[in-house]
């Protein structure tokens, strides 16, 4: 899917609900970034995704890969003092453990995929789960 160009409207056409549009003035070369959720047909519960839009696949790879790495996985940077791009940082974490206020903040997005000109950070309880969610979106977009 490196040759396809997507807009946020293409993602919304799947049923993706945008909860927030982020300020991308500090996100290099991005034209948009969105936090929202989508319920893949294979699932019963909505799944969170962060969608970052770039002009082309090459720009997404060159300008977006490092920040997608930083925003996902077990070692995601969730501290605003350390994050390169801290917009939406609270949305990139989820609280686990007893009591939402006393729980531990862990990365919401365990993996991401670059689909054409967009980078999609995918929620998951582990990398395999997140990769499955990414694959469901990739399949739906194609």
PDB file of N, CA, C and O in Angstrom, residues 47-82:
ATOM      1  N   UNK A  47     -11.702   0.126  19.133  1.00  0.00           N
ATOM      2  CA  UNK A  47     -10.259   0.136  19.325  1.00  0.00           C
ATOM      3  C   UNK A  47      -9.756   1.536  19.020  1.00  0.00           C
ATOM      4  O   UNK A  47     -10.195   2.148  18.053  1.00  0.00           O
ATOM      5  N   UNK A  48      -8.827   2.036  19.835  1.00  0.00           N
ATOM      6  CA  UNK A  48      -8.269   3.373  19.625  1.00  0.00           C
ATOM      7  C   UNK A  48      -7.143   3.334  18.601  1.00  0.00           C
ATOM      8  O   UNK A  48      -6.341   2.393  18.581  1.00  0.00           O
ATOM      9  N   UNK A  49      -7.103   4.388  17.797  1.00  0.00           N
ATOM     10  CA  UNK A  49      -6.055   4.557  16.797  1.00  0.00           C
ATOM     11  C   UNK A  49      -5.668   6.027  16.753  1.00  0.00           C
ATOM     12  O   UNK A  49      -6.523   6.891  16.915  1.00  0.00           O
ATOM     13  N   UNK A  50      -4.392   6.299  16.526  1.00  0.00           N
ATOM     14  CA  UNK A  50      -3.948   7.642  16.213  1.00  0.00           C
ATOM     15  C   UNK A  50      -3.510   7.616  14.759  1.00  0.00           C
ATOM     16  O   UNK A  50      -2.705   6.771  14.369  1.00  0.00           O
ATOM     17  N   UNK A  51      -4.069   8.511  13.962  1.00  0.00           N
ATOM     18  CA  UNK A  51      -3.790   8.556  12.532  1.00  0.00           C
ATOM     19  C   UNK A  51      -3.036   9.843  12.231  1.00  0.00           C
ATOM     20  O   UNK A  51      -3.510  10.935  12.555  1.00  0.00           O
ATOM     21  N   UNK A  52      -1.862   9.708  11.621  1.00  0.00           N
ATOM     22  CA  UNK A  52      -1.043  10.858  11.235  1.00  0.00           C
ATOM     23  C   UNK A  52      -0.955  10.887   9.716  1.00  0.00           C
ATOM     24  O   UNK A  52      -0.614   9.882   9.087  1.00  0.00           O
ATOM     25  N   UNK A  53      -1.271  12.028   9.119  1.00  0.00           N
ATOM     26  CA  UNK A  53      -1.358  12.153   7.664  1.00  0.00           C
ATOM     27  C   UNK A  53      -0.165  12.956   7.129  1.00  0.00           C
ATOM     28  O   UNK A  53       0.165  14.024   7.662  1.00  0.00           O
ATOM     29  N   UNK A  54       0.447  12.430   6.082  1.00  0.00           N
ATOM     30  CA  UNK A  54       1.585  13.067   5.409  1.00  0.00           C
ATOM     31  C   UNK A  54       1.278  13.186   3.921  1.00  0.00           C
ATOM     32  O   UNK A  54       0.354  12.548   3.418  1.00  0.00           O
ATOM     33  N   UNK A  55       2.084  13.956   3.200  1.00  0.00           N
ATOM     34  CA  UNK A  55       1.836  14.179   1.776  1.00  0.00           C
ATOM     35  C   UNK A  55       2.013  12.907   0.947  1.00  0.00           C
ATOM     36  O   UNK A  55       1.221  12.630   0.047  1.00  0.00           O
ATOM     37  N   UNK A  56       3.057  12.131   1.246  1.00  0.00           N
ATOM     38  CA  UNK A  56       3.363  10.929   0.472  1.00  0.00           C
ATOM     39  C   UNK A  56       3.872   9.827   1.404  1.00  0.00           C
ATOM     40  O   UNK A  56       4.212  10.094   2.563  1.00  0.00           O
ATOM     41  N   UNK A  57       3.970   8.636   0.865  1.00  0.00           N
ATOM     42  CA  UNK A  57       4.539   7.516   1.622  1.00  0.00           C
ATOM     43  C   UNK A  57       5.978   7.822   2.030  1.00  0.00           C
ATOM     44  O   UNK A  57       6.374   7.585   3.180  1.00  0.00           O
ATOM     45  N   UNK A  58       6.760   8.341   1.092  1.00  0.00           N
ATOM     46  CA  UNK A  58       8.169   8.623   1.388  1.00  0.00           C
ATOM     47  C   UNK A  58       8.310   9.642   2.510  1.00  0.00           C
ATOM     48  O   UNK A  58       9.190   9.507   3.366  1.00  0.00           O
ATOM     49  N   UNK A  59       7.460  10.661   2.520  1.00  0.00           N
ATOM     50  CA  UNK A  59       7.506  11.670   3.581  1.00  0.00           C
ATOM     51  C   UNK A  59       7.091  11.041   4.913  1.00  0.00           C
ATOM     52  O   UNK A  59       7.705  11.306   5.955  1.00  0.00           O
ATOM     53  N   UNK A  60       6.071  10.185   4.885  1.00  0.00           N
ATOM     54  CA  UNK A  60       5.634   9.506   6.112  1.00  0.00           C
ATOM     55  C   UNK A  60       6.773   8.681   6.703  1.00  0.00           C
ATOM     56  O   UNK A  60       7.031   8.731   7.914  1.00  0.00           O
ATOM     57  N   UNK A  61       7.475   7.948   5.839  1.00  0.00           N
ATOM     58  CA  UNK A  61       8.590   7.116   6.301  1.00  0.00           C
ATOM     59  C   UNK A  61       9.715   7.998   6.839  1.00  0.00           C
ATOM     60  O   UNK A  61      10.208   7.790   7.955  1.00  0.00           O
ATOM     61  N   UNK A  62      10.121   8.998   6.060  1.00  0.00           N
ATOM     62  CA  UNK A  62      11.271   9.825   6.432  1.00  0.00           C
ATOM     63  C   UNK A  62      11.004  10.691   7.656  1.00  0.00           C
ATOM     64  O   UNK A  62      11.852  10.791   8.547  1.00  0.00           O
ATOM     65  N   UNK A  63       9.834  11.298   7.724  1.00  0.00           N
ATOM     66  CA  UNK A  63       9.550  12.258   8.795  1.00  0.00           C
ATOM     67  C   UNK A  63       8.775  11.665   9.966  1.00  0.00           C
ATOM     68  O   UNK A  63       8.790  12.240  11.055  1.00  0.00           O
ATOM     69  N   UNK A  64       8.081  10.549   9.735  1.00  0.00           N
ATOM     70  CA  UNK A  64       7.189  10.043  10.765  1.00  0.00           C
ATOM     71  C   UNK A  64       7.616   8.800  11.506  1.00  0.00           C
ATOM     72  O   UNK A  64       7.119   8.532  12.595  1.00  0.00           O
ATOM     73  N   UNK A  65       8.533   8.033  10.950  1.00  0.00           N
ATOM     74  CA  UNK A  65       8.893   6.748  11.557  1.00  0.00           C
ATOM     75  C   UNK A  65       9.456   6.904  12.972  1.00  0.00           C
ATOM     76  O   UNK A  65       9.016   6.215  13.899  1.00  0.00           O
ATOM     77  N   UNK A  66      10.405   7.806  13.159  1.00  0.00           N
ATOM     78  CA  UNK A  66      11.039   7.953  14.478  1.00  0.00           C
ATOM     79  C   UNK A  66      10.010   8.348  15.534  1.00  0.00           C
ATOM     80  O   UNK A  66      10.032   7.821  16.655  1.00  0.00           O
ATOM     81  N   UNK A  67       9.090   9.248  15.187  1.00  0.00           N
ATOM     82  CA  UNK A  67       8.089   9.682  16.161  1.00  0.00           C
ATOM     83  C   UNK A  67       7.014   8.626  16.389  1.00  0.00           C
ATOM     84  O   UNK A  67       6.433   8.552  17.469  1.00  0.00           O
ATOM     85  N   UNK A  68       6.740   7.794  15.395  1.00  0.00           N
ATOM     86  CA  UNK A  68       5.817   6.675  15.600  1.00  0.00           C
ATOM     87  C   UNK A  68       6.463   5.632  16.522  1.00  0.00           C
ATOM     88  O   UNK A  68       5.796   5.091  17.401  1.00  0.00           O
ATOM     89  N   UNK A  69       7.758   5.398  16.319  1.00  0.00           N
ATOM     90  CA  UNK A  69       8.499   4.503  17.221  1.00  0.00           C
ATOM     91  C   UNK A  69       8.447   5.039  18.653  1.00  0.00           C
ATOM     92  O   UNK A  69       8.220   4.290  19.596  1.00  0.00           O
ATOM     93  N   UNK A  70       8.651   6.348  18.788  1.00  0.00           N
ATOM     94  CA  UNK A  70       8.672   6.972  20.110  1.00  0.00           C
ATOM     95  C   UNK A  70       7.304   6.907  20.787  1.00  0.00           C
ATOM     96  O   UNK A  70       7.216   6.828  22.009  1.00  0.00           O
ATOM     97  N   UNK A  71       6.230   6.919  19.997  1.00  0.00           N
ATOM     98  CA  UNK A  71       4.879   6.962  20.558  1.00  0.00           C
ATOM     99  C   UNK A  71       4.211   5.615  20.738  1.00  0.00           C
ATOM    100  O   UNK A  71       3.053   5.554  21.135  1.00  0.00           O
ATOM    101  N   UNK A  72       4.927   4.529  20.450  1.00  0.00           N
ATOM    102  CA  UNK A  72       4.307   3.207  20.534  1.00  0.00           C
ATOM    103  C   UNK A  72       5.282   2.189  21.110  1.00  0.00           C
ATOM    104  O   UNK A  72       6.479   2.439  21.195  1.00  0.00           O
ATOM    105  N   UNK A  73       4.725   1.046  21.489  1.00  0.00           N
ATOM    106  CA  UNK A  73       5.535  -0.043  22.026  1.00  0.00           C
ATOM    107  C   UNK A  73       5.723   0.067  23.524  1.00  0.00           C
ATOM    108  O   UNK A  73       5.367   1.074  24.144  1.00  0.00           O
ATOM    109  N   UNK A  74       6.274  -0.981  24.115  1.00  0.00           N
ATOM    110  CA  UNK A  74       6.493  -1.020  25.562  1.00  0.00           C
ATOM    111  C   UNK A  74       7.377   0.117  26.053  1.00  0.00           C
ATOM    112  O   UNK A  74       7.273   0.551  27.186  1.00  0.00           O
ATOM    113  N   UNK A  75       8.264   0.603  25.178  1.00  0.00           N
ATOM    114  CA  UNK A  75       9.191   1.671  25.567  1.00  0.00           C
ATOM    115  C   UNK A  75       8.756   3.038  25.053  1.00  0.00           C
ATOM    116  O   UNK A  75       9.570   3.948  24.922  1.00  0.00           O
ATOM    117  N   UNK A  76       7.463   3.201  24.763  1.00  0.00           N
ATOM    118  CA  UNK A  76       6.954   4.495  24.289  1.00  0.00           C
ATOM    119  C   UNK A  76       7.287   5.588  25.297  1.00  0.00           C
ATOM    120  O   UNK A  76       7.241   5.377  26.510  1.00  0.00           O
ATOM    121  N   UNK A  77       7.624   6.758  24.787  1.00  0.00           N
ATOM    122  CA  UNK A  77       7.942   7.903  25.635  1.00  0.00           C
ATOM    123  C   UNK A  77       6.635   8.591  26.006  1.00  0.00           C
ATOM    124  O   UNK A  77       5.962   9.167  25.153  1.00  0.00           O
ATOM    125  N   UNK A  78       6.267   8.498  27.279  1.00  0.00           N
ATOM    126  CA  UNK A  78       5.001   9.051  27.751  1.00  0.00           C
ATOM    127  C   UNK A  78       5.197  10.239  28.691  1.00  0.00           C
ATOM    128  O   UNK A  78       4.238  10.735  29.268  1.00  0.00           O
ATOM    129  N   UNK A  79       6.416  10.701  28.815  1.00  0.00           N
ATOM    130  CA  UNK A  79       6.744  11.814  29.691  1.00  0.00           C
ATOM    131  C   UNK A  79       6.895  13.072  28.837  1.00  0.00           C
ATOM    132  O   UNK A  79       7.701  13.106  27.902  1.00  0.00           O
ATOM    133  N   UNK A  80       6.128  14.124  29.165  1.00  0.00           N
ATOM    134  CA  UNK A  80       6.149  15.341  28.351  1.00  0.00           C
ATOM    135  C   UNK A  80       7.521  16.017  28.352  1.00  0.00           C
ATOM    136  O   UNK A  80       7.846  16.749  27.422  1.00  0.00           O
ATOM    137  N   UNK A  81       8.336  15.772  29.370  1.00  0.00           N
ATOM    138  CA  UNK A  81       9.676  16.360  29.405  1.00  0.00           C
ATOM    139  C   UNK A  81      10.653  15.638  28.483  1.00  0.00           C
ATOM    140  O   UNK A  81      11.719  16.153  28.181  1.00  0.00           O
ATOM    141  N   UNK A  82      10.275  14.429  28.047  1.00  0.00           N
ATOM    142  CA  UNK A  82      11.180  13.632  27.219  1.00  0.00           C
ATOM    143  C   UNK A  82      10.662  13.422  25.800  1.00  0.00           C
ATOM    144  O   UNK A  82      11.423  13.089  24.904  1.00  0.00           O
TER     145      UNK A  82
END
